[in-house]
Amino acid sequence: VVEYNTNSANITNGVASPITFYAGQAATTGSIRIMNSNDELVGMMTLSEVRKGQNDIPWDGKGIGNVDLPDGTYTFQASAVTPEGRDVEIATYNEGIVNGVTVTGGKMYFRVNNGMVPADSVYTVKDKPSRQ
């Protein structure tokens, strides 16, 4: 399993990956904006709570108007605000099981979650969790 910097989420065979981010502190409100490959807003989520640390937000793969979005890679922007109205620092990342390694154009890529992750965006490599 690798953990890597990214602000993307995937829909594969109609199943969406969770949206994962790290919050520098807890917040009482937050939001997630989801964009397609043309950087067009296609979905929004409102969060009633953001935990300090890792947040794994389930996504049903639906967009604005509760429509099913097609398979593909989407980007997201997460934001959160403290009760005092201050913005919370957000870092985006994801994790997945490595299915292989490829070198293209002199750069190494990990095959993860049906996509390619540049090696320079990976920050943790660990054993596969026993629960999967």
CSV table of N, CA and C in Angstrom, one decimal, residues 10-131:
chain,number,residue,atom,x,y,z
A,10,ASN,N,-11.8,8.6,-7.8
A,10,ASN,CA,-12.1,7.9,-9.0
A,10,ASN,C,-13.5,7.2,-8.9
A,11,ILE,N,-14.2,7.1,-10.0
A,11,ILE,CA,-15.3,6.3,-10.1
A,11,ILE,C,-15.0,5.2,-11.1
A,12,THR,N,-15.0,3.9,-10.6
A,12,THR,CA,-14.7,2.8,-11.5
A,12,THR,C,-15.8,1.8,-11.4
A,13,ASN,N,-16.3,1.4,-12.5
A,13,ASN,CA,-17.5,0.5,-12.6
A,13,ASN,C,-18.6,0.9,-11.7
A,14,GLY,N,-18.8,2.3,-11.7
A,14,GLY,CA,-19.9,2.8,-11.0
A,14,GLY,C,-19.7,3.0,-9.5
A,15,VAL,N,-18.5,2.6,-9.0
A,15,VAL,CA,-18.2,2.7,-7.6
A,15,VAL,C,-17.2,3.8,-7.3
A,16,ALA,N,-17.5,4.7,-6.5
A,16,ALA,CA,-16.7,5.9,-6.2
A,16,ALA,C,-15.7,5.6,-5.0
A,17,SER,N,-14.5,6.1,-5.2
A,17,SER,CA,-13.5,6.0,-4.0
A,17,SER,C,-13.9,7.0,-3.0
A,18,PRO,N,-13.5,6.8,-1.8
A,18,PRO,CA,-13.8,7.9,-0.8
A,18,PRO,C,-12.9,9.1,-1.1
A,19,ILE,N,-13.3,10.2,-0.6
A,19,ILE,CA,-12.5,11.5,-0.7
A,19,ILE,C,-11.8,11.6,0.6
A,20,THR,N,-10.5,11.6,0.5
A,20,THR,CA,-9.6,11.6,1.7
A,20,THR,C,-8.8,12.9,1.8
A,21,PHE,N,-8.8,13.5,3.0
A,21,PHE,CA,-7.9,14.6,3.2
A,21,PHE,C,-7.5,14.7,4.7
A,22,TYR,N,-6.5,15.5,5.0
A,22,TYR,CA,-6.0,15.7,6.3
A,22,TYR,C,-6.3,17.1,6.7
A,23,ALA,N,-6.9,17.3,7.9
A,23,ALA,CA,-7.2,18.7,8.4
A,23,ALA,C,-6.3,19.0,9.6
A,24,GLY,N,-5.7,20.2,9.6
A,24,GLY,CA,-4.8,20.6,10.6
A,24,GLY,C,-5.5,20.8,12.0
A,25,GLN,N,-6.8,21.0,12.0
A,25,GLN,CA,-7.5,21.1,13.3
A,25,GLN,C,-9.0,20.7,13.0
A,26,ALA,N,-9.7,20.5,14.1
A,26,ALA,CA,-11.1,20.2,13.9
A,26,ALA,C,-11.9,21.4,13.5
A,27,ALA,N,-13.0,21.1,12.8
A,27,ALA,CA,-13.9,22.2,12.3
A,27,ALA,C,-15.3,21.8,12.4
A,28,THR,N,-16.2,22.8,12.6
A,28,THR,CA,-17.6,22.5,12.7
A,28,THR,C,-18.3,22.5,11.4
A,29,THR,N,-17.7,23.1,10.3
A,29,THR,CA,-18.3,23.0,9.0
A,29,THR,C,-17.3,22.8,8.0
A,30,GLY,N,-17.7,22.3,6.9
A,30,GLY,CA,-16.7,22.1,5.8
A,30,GLY,C,-17.5,21.8,4.5
A,31,SER,N,-16.7,21.8,3.4
A,31,SER,CA,-17.4,21.5,2.1
A,31,SER,C,-16.3,20.9,1.2
A,32,ILE,N,-16.9,20.2,0.2
A,32,ILE,CA,-16.0,19.5,-0.8
A,32,ILE,C,-16.7,19.9,-2.2
A,33,ARG,N,-15.8,20.4,-3.1
A,33,ARG,CA,-16.2,20.7,-4.5
A,33,ARG,C,-15.6,19.7,-5.3
A,34,ILE,N,-16.4,19.1,-6.2
A,34,ILE,CA,-15.9,18.0,-7.1
A,34,ILE,C,-15.9,18.5,-8.5
A,35,MET,N,-14.8,18.4,-9.2
A,35,MET,CA,-14.7,18.8,-10.6
A,35,MET,C,-14.4,17.7,-11.6
A,36,ASN,N,-14.9,17.8,-12.8
A,36,ASN,CA,-14.5,16.8,-13.8
A,36,ASN,C,-13.2,17.1,-14.5
A,37,SER,N,-12.8,16.4,-15.5
A,37,SER,CA,-11.5,16.5,-16.2
A,37,SER,C,-11.4,17.9,-16.9
A,38,ASN,N,-12.5,18.5,-17.2
A,38,ASN,CA,-12.5,19.9,-17.8
A,38,ASN,C,-12.5,21.0,-16.7
A,39,ASP,N,-12.3,20.6,-15.4
A,39,ASP,CA,-12.3,21.5,-14.3
A,39,ASP,C,-13.7,22.2,-14.1
A,40,GLU,N,-14.8,21.5,-14.5
A,40,GLU,CA,-16.1,22.0,-14.3
A,40,GLU,C,-16.7,21.5,-13.0
A,41,LEU,N,-17.3,22.3,-12.2
A,41,LEU,CA,-18.0,21.8,-11.0
A,41,LEU,C,-19.1,20.9,-11.3
A,42,VAL,N,-19.0,19.6,-10.8
A,42,VAL,CA,-20.0,18.6,-11.1
A,42,VAL,C,-20.7,18.1,-9.8
A,43,GLY,N,-20.1,18.4,-8.7
A,43,GLY,CA,-20.6,17.9,-7.4
A,43,GLY,C,-20.2,18.8,-6.2
A,44,MET,N,-21.0,18.7,-5.2
A,44,MET,CA,-20.7,19.5,-3.9
A,44,MET,C,-21.2,18.6,-2.8
A,45,MET,N,-20.4,18.7,-1.7
A,45,MET,CA,-20.8,18.0,-0.5
A,45,MET,C,-20.7,19.0,0.7
A,46,THR,N,-21.6,19.0,1.6
A,46,THR,CA,-21.5,19.8,2.8
A,46,THR,C,-21.2,18.9,4.0
A,47,LEU,N,-20.2,19.3,4.8
A,47,LEU,CA,-19.8,18.5,6.0
A,47,LEU,C,-20.2,19.2,7.2
A,48,SER,N,-20.8,18.5,8.1
A,48,SER,CA,-21.2,19.1,9.4
A,48,SER,C,-20.1,19.0,10.5
A,49,GLU,N,-19.1,18.2,10.2
A,49,GLU,CA,-18.0,18.0,11.1
A,49,GLU,C,-16.7,17.6,10.3
A,50,VAL,N,-15.6,18.2,10.7
A,50,VAL,CA,-14.3,17.8,10.1
A,50,VAL,C,-13.4,17.5,11.3
A,51,ARG,N,-12.9,16.3,11.3
A,51,ARG,CA,-12.0,15.9,12.4
A,51,ARG,C,-10.6,16.4,12.2
A,52,LYS,N,-9.9,16.6,13.3
A,52,LYS,CA,-8.4,16.9,13.1
A,52,LYS,C,-7.8,15.6,12.7
A,53,GLY,N,-6.9,15.7,11.7
A,53,GLY,CA,-6.2,14.5,11.1
A,53,GLY,C,-6.9,14.0,9.9
A,54,GLN,N,-6.9,12.7,9.8
A,54,GLN,CA,-7.4,12.1,8.6
A,54,GLN,C,-9.0,12.1,8.6
A,55,ASN,N,-9.5,12.4,7.4
A,55,ASN,CA,-10.9,12.4,7.2
A,55,ASN,C,-11.2,11.6,5.9
A,56,ASP,N,-11.9,10.5,6.0
A,56,ASP,CA,-12.3,9.7,4.8
A,56,ASP,C,-13.8,9.9,4.6
A,57,ILE,N,-14.1,10.6,3.6
A,57,ILE,CA,-15.5,11.0,3.4
A,57,ILE,C,-16.1,10.1,2.3
A,58,PRO,N,-17.1,9.3,2.6
A,58,PRO,CA,-17.7,8.4,1.6
A,58,PRO,C,-18.3,9.3,0.5
A,59,TRP,N,-18.2,8.8,-0.7
A,59,TRP,CA,-18.8,9.5,-1.9
A,59,TRP,C,-19.6,8.5,-2.7
A,60,ASP,N,-20.8,8.8,-2.9
A,60,ASP,CA,-21.7,7.9,-3.7
A,60,ASP,C,-21.5,8.0,-5.2
A,61,GLY,N,-20.6,8.8,-5.7
A,61,GLY,CA,-20.4,9.0,-7.1
A,61,GLY,C,-21.5,9.8,-7.8
A,62,LYS,N,-22.3,10.5,-7.0
A,62,LYS,CA,-23.4,11.3,-7.6
A,62,LYS,C,-22.9,12.8,-7.6
A,63,GLY,N,-23.4,13.5,-8.6
A,63,GLY,CA,-23.1,14.9,-8.8
A,63,GLY,C,-24.3,15.8,-8.5
A,64,ILE,N,-24.2,17.0,-8.9
A,64,ILE,CA,-25.3,18.0,-8.7
A,64,ILE,C,-26.6,17.4,-9.3
A,65,GLY,N,-27.7,17.6,-8.6
A,65,GLY,CA,-29.0,17.1,-9.0
A,65,GLY,C,-29.1,15.6,-8.8
A,66,ASN,N,-28.2,15.0,-8.0
A,66,ASN,CA,-28.2,13.6,-7.6
A,66,ASN,C,-28.1,12.7,-8.8
A,67,VAL,N,-27.4,13.2,-9.9
A,67,VAL,CA,-27.2,12.3,-11.0
A,67,VAL,C,-25.9,11.5,-10.9
A,68,ASP,N,-26.0,10.2,-11.4
A,68,ASP,CA,-24.8,9.4,-11.4
A,68,ASP,C,-23.8,9.9,-12.3
A,69,LEU,N,-22.6,10.1,-11.8
A,69,LEU,CA,-21.5,10.6,-12.7
A,69,LEU,C,-20.8,9.4,-13.4
A,70,PRO,N,-20.3,9.6,-14.6
A,70,PRO,CA,-19.7,8.5,-15.3
A,70,PRO,C,-18.3,8.1,-14.7
A,71,ASP,N,-17.9,6.9,-15.0
A,71,ASP,CA,-16.6,6.4,-14.6
A,71,ASP,C,-15.5,7.5,-15.0
A,72,GLY,N,-14.5,7.6,-14.2
A,72,GLY,CA,-13.4,8.5,-14.5
A,72,GLY,C,-12.7,9.1,-13.2
A,73,THR,N,-11.8,10.0,-13.5
A,73,THR,CA,-11.0,10.6,-12.4
A,73,THR,C,-11.6,12.0,-12.2
A,74,TYR,N,-11.8,12.4,-11.0
A,74,TYR,CA,-12.3,13.7,-10.6
A,74,TYR,C,-11.4,14.3,-9.6
A,75,THR,N,-11.3,15.6,-9.6
A,75,THR,CA,-10.5,16.3,-8.6
A,75,THR,C,-11.5,16.9,-7.6
A,76,PHE,N,-10.9,17.2,-6.4
A,76,PHE,CA,-11.8,17.8,-5.4
A,76,PHE,C,-11.0,18.9,-4.7
A,77,GLN,N,-11.7,19.8,-4.1
A,77,GLN,CA,-11.2,20.9,-3.2
A,77,GLN,C,-12.0,20.8,-1.9
A,78,ALA,N,-11.2,20.5,-0.8
A,78,ALA,CA,-11.9,20.5,0.5
A,78,ALA,C,-11.6,21.8,1.2
A,79,SER,N,-12.5,22.2,2.0
A,79,SER,CA,-12.3,23.4,2.8
A,79,SER,C,-13.1,23.2,4.1
A,80,ALA,N,-12.6,23.9,5.2
A,80,ALA,CA,-13.2,23.8,6.5
A,80,ALA,C,-13.0,25.1,7.3
A,81,VAL,N,-13.9,25.4,8.2
A,81,VAL,CA,-13.9,26.6,9.0
A,81,VAL,C,-14.1,26.3,10.4
A,82,THR,N,-13.3,26.9,11.3
A,82,THR,CA,-13.4,26.7,12.8
A,82,THR,C,-14.7,27.4,13.2
A,83,PRO,N,-15.1,27.2,14.5
A,83,PRO,CA,-16.3,27.9,15.0
A,83,PRO,C,-16.0,29.4,15.1
A,84,GLU,N,-14.7,29.8,15.1
A,84,GLU,CA,-14.4,31.2,15.2
A,84,GLU,C,-14.3,31.9,13.8
A,85,GLY,N,-14.5,31.1,12.8
A,85,GLY,CA,-14.5,31.6,11.4
A,85,GLY,C,-13.2,31.5,10.7
A,86,ARG,N,-12.2,30.9,11.3
A,86,ARG,CA,-10.8,30.8,10.7
A,86,ARG,C,-10.8,29.5,9.7
A,87,ASP,N,-10.1,29.7,8.6
A,87,ASP,CA,-9.9,28.6,7.7
A,87,ASP,C,-9.0,27.6,8.3
A,88,VAL,N,-9.3,26.3,8.0
A,88,VAL,CA,-8.5,25.2,8.5
A,88,VAL,C,-7.6,24.8,7.4
A,89,GLU,N,-6.3,24.5,7.7
A,89,GLU,CA,-5.4,24.0,6.7
A,89,GLU,C,-5.7,22.6,6.3
A,90,ILE,N,-5.8,22.3,5.0
A,90,ILE,CA,-6.2,21.0,4.4
A,90,ILE,C,-5.1,20.5,3.6
A,91,ALA,N,-4.7,19.2,3.7
A,91,ALA,CA,-3.8,18.6,2.9
A,91,ALA,C,-4.5,17.4,2.2
A,92,THR,N,-4.3,17.1,1.0
A,92,THR,CA,-5.0,16.1,0.3
A,92,THR,C,-4.1,14.9,0.0
A,93,TYR,N,-4.6,13.7,0.1
A,93,TYR,CA,-3.8,12.5,-0.2
A,93,TYR,C,-4.8,11.3,-0.4
A,94,ASN,N,-4.2,10.2,-0.8
A,94,ASN,CA,-5.0,9.0,-1.0
A,94,ASN,C,-4.1,7.8,-0.7
A,95,GLU,N,-4.6,6.6,-0.7
A,95,GLU,CA,-3.8,5.5,-0.6
A,95,GLU,C,-4.4,4.4,-1.4
A,96,GLY,N,-3.6,3.4,-1.8
A,96,GLY,CA,-4.1,2.3,-2.6
A,96,GLY,C,-3.0,1.2,-2.7
A,97,ILE,N,-3.5,0.1,-3.1
A,97,ILE,CA,-2.6,-1.1,-3.3
A,97,ILE,C,-1.9,-1.0,-4.6
A,98,VAL,N,-0.6,-1.2,-4.6
A,98,VAL,CA,0.2,-1.1,-5.8
A,98,VAL,C,0.0,-2.4,-6.6
A,99,ASN,N,-0.3,-2.2,-7.9
A,99,ASN,CA,-0.5,-3.4,-8.8
A,99,ASN,C,0.7,-3.6,-9.7
A,100,GLY,N,1.7,-2.7,-9.6
A,100,GLY,CA,2.9,-2.7,-10.5
A,100,GLY,C,3.6,-1.4,-10.5
A,101,VAL,N,4.8,-1.4,-11.1
A,101,VAL,CA,5.6,-0.2,-11.3
A,101,VAL,C,6.0,-0.1,-12.7
A,102,THR,N,6.0,1.1,-13.3
A,102,THR,CA,6.3,1.4,-14.7
A,102,THR,C,7.3,2.5,-14.7
A,103,VAL,N,8.2,2.5,-15.6
A,103,VAL,CA,9.1,3.6,-15.9
A,103,VAL,C,8.7,4.1,-17.3
A,104,THR,N,8.4,5.4,-17.4
A,104,THR,CA,8.0,6.0,-18.6
A,104,THR,C,8.7,7.4,-18.7
A,105,GLY,N,9.4,7.6,-19.8
A,105,GLY,CA,10.1,8.9,-20.0
A,105,GLY,C,11.1,9.2,-18.8
A,106,GLY,N,11.7,8.1,-18.3
A,106,GLY,CA,12.7,8.3,-17.2
A,106,GLY,C,12.1,8.5,-15.9
A,107,LYS,N,10.7,8.5,-15.7
A,107,LYS,CA,10.1,8.7,-14.4
A,107,LYS,C,9.4,7.4,-14.0
A,108,MET,N,9.5,7.1,-12.7
A,108,MET,CA,8.8,5.9,-12.2
A,108,MET,C,7.4,6.2,-11.7
A,109,TYR,N,6.5,5.3,-12.1
A,109,TYR,CA,5.1,5.4,-11.7
A,109,TYR,C,4.6,4.1,-11.0
A,110,PHE,N,3.8,4.2,-10.0
A,110,PHE,CA,3.2,3.1,-9.4
A,110,PHE,C,1.8,2.9,-10.0
A,111,ARG,N,1.4,1.7,-10.4
A,111,ARG,CA,0.0,1.5,-10.8
A,111,ARG,C,-0.8,1.2,-9.6
A,112,VAL,N,-1.7,2.2,-9.3
A,112,VAL,CA,-2.5,2.2,-8.1
A,112,VAL,C,-4.0,2.6,-8.4
A,113,ASN,N,-4.9,1.8,-7.9
A,113,ASN,CA,-6.4,2.2,-8.0
A,113,ASN,C,-6.7,2.5,-9.5
A,114,ASN,N,-6.3,1.7,-10.4
A,114,ASN,CA,-6.6,1.8,-11.8
A,114,ASN,C,-6.0,3.1,-12.4
A,115,GLY,N,-5.0,3.6,-11.8
A,115,GLY,CA,-4.4,4.8,-12.3
A,115,GLY,C,-2.9,4.8,-12.1
A,116,MET,N,-2.2,5.8,-12.6
A,116,MET,CA,-0.7,5.9,-12.4
A,116,MET,C,-0.4,7.0,-11.4
A,117,VAL,N,0.5,6.7,-10.5
A,117,VAL,CA,0.9,7.6,-9.4
A,117,VAL,C,2.4,7.9,-9.6
A,118,PRO,N,2.8,9.1,-9.9
A,118,PRO,CA,4.2,9.4,-10.0
A,118,PRO,C,4.9,9.1,-8.6
A,119,ALA,N,6.1,8.5,-8.7
A,119,ALA,CA,6.8,8.1,-7.5
A,119,ALA,C,7.1,9.3,-6.6
A,120,ASP,N,7.3,10.5,-7.2
A,120,ASP,CA,7.7,11.6,-6.4
A,120,ASP,C,6.5,12.2,-5.6
A,121,SER,N,5.3,11.7,-5.8
A,121,SER,CA,4.2,12.1,-5.0
A,121,SER,C,3.9,11.1,-3.9
A,122,VAL,N,4.6,10.0,-3.9
A,122,VAL,CA,4.4,8.9,-2.8
A,122,VAL,C,5.2,9.3,-1.6
A,123,TYR,N,4.5,9.3,-0.4
A,123,TYR,CA,5.3,9.6,0.8
A,123,TYR,C,5.3,8.5,1.8
A,124,THR,N,4.5,7.4,1.6
A,124,THR,CA,4.6,6.2,2.5
A,124,THR,C,4.4,5.0,1.7
A,125,VAL,N,5.2,4.0,2.0
A,125,VAL,CA,5.0,2.6,1.5
A,125,VAL,C,4.9,1.7,2.7
A,126,LYS,N,3.8,0.9,2.7
A,126,LYS,CA,3.6,0.0,3.9
A,126,LYS,C,3.0,-1.3,3.5
A,127,ASP,N,3.0,-2.3,4.4
A,127,ASP,CA,2.4,-3.5,4.1
A,127,ASP,C,0.9,-3.4,3.9
A,128,LYS,N,0.3,-4.3,3.1
A,128,LYS,CA,-1.1,-4.3,2.9
A,128,LYS,C,-1.8,-4.5,4.2
A,129,PRO,N,-2.9,-3.7,4.5
A,129,PRO,CA,-3.6,-3.9,5.8
A,129,PRO,C,-4.3,-5.3,5.8
A,130,SER,N,-4.3,-5.9,7.0
A,130,SER,CA,-4.9,-7.2,7.1
A,130,SER,C,-6.4,-7.2,6.9
A,131,ARG,N,-7.1,-6.1,7.0
A,131,ARG,CA,-8.5,-6.0,6.9
A,131,ARG,C,-9.0,-6.1,5.4
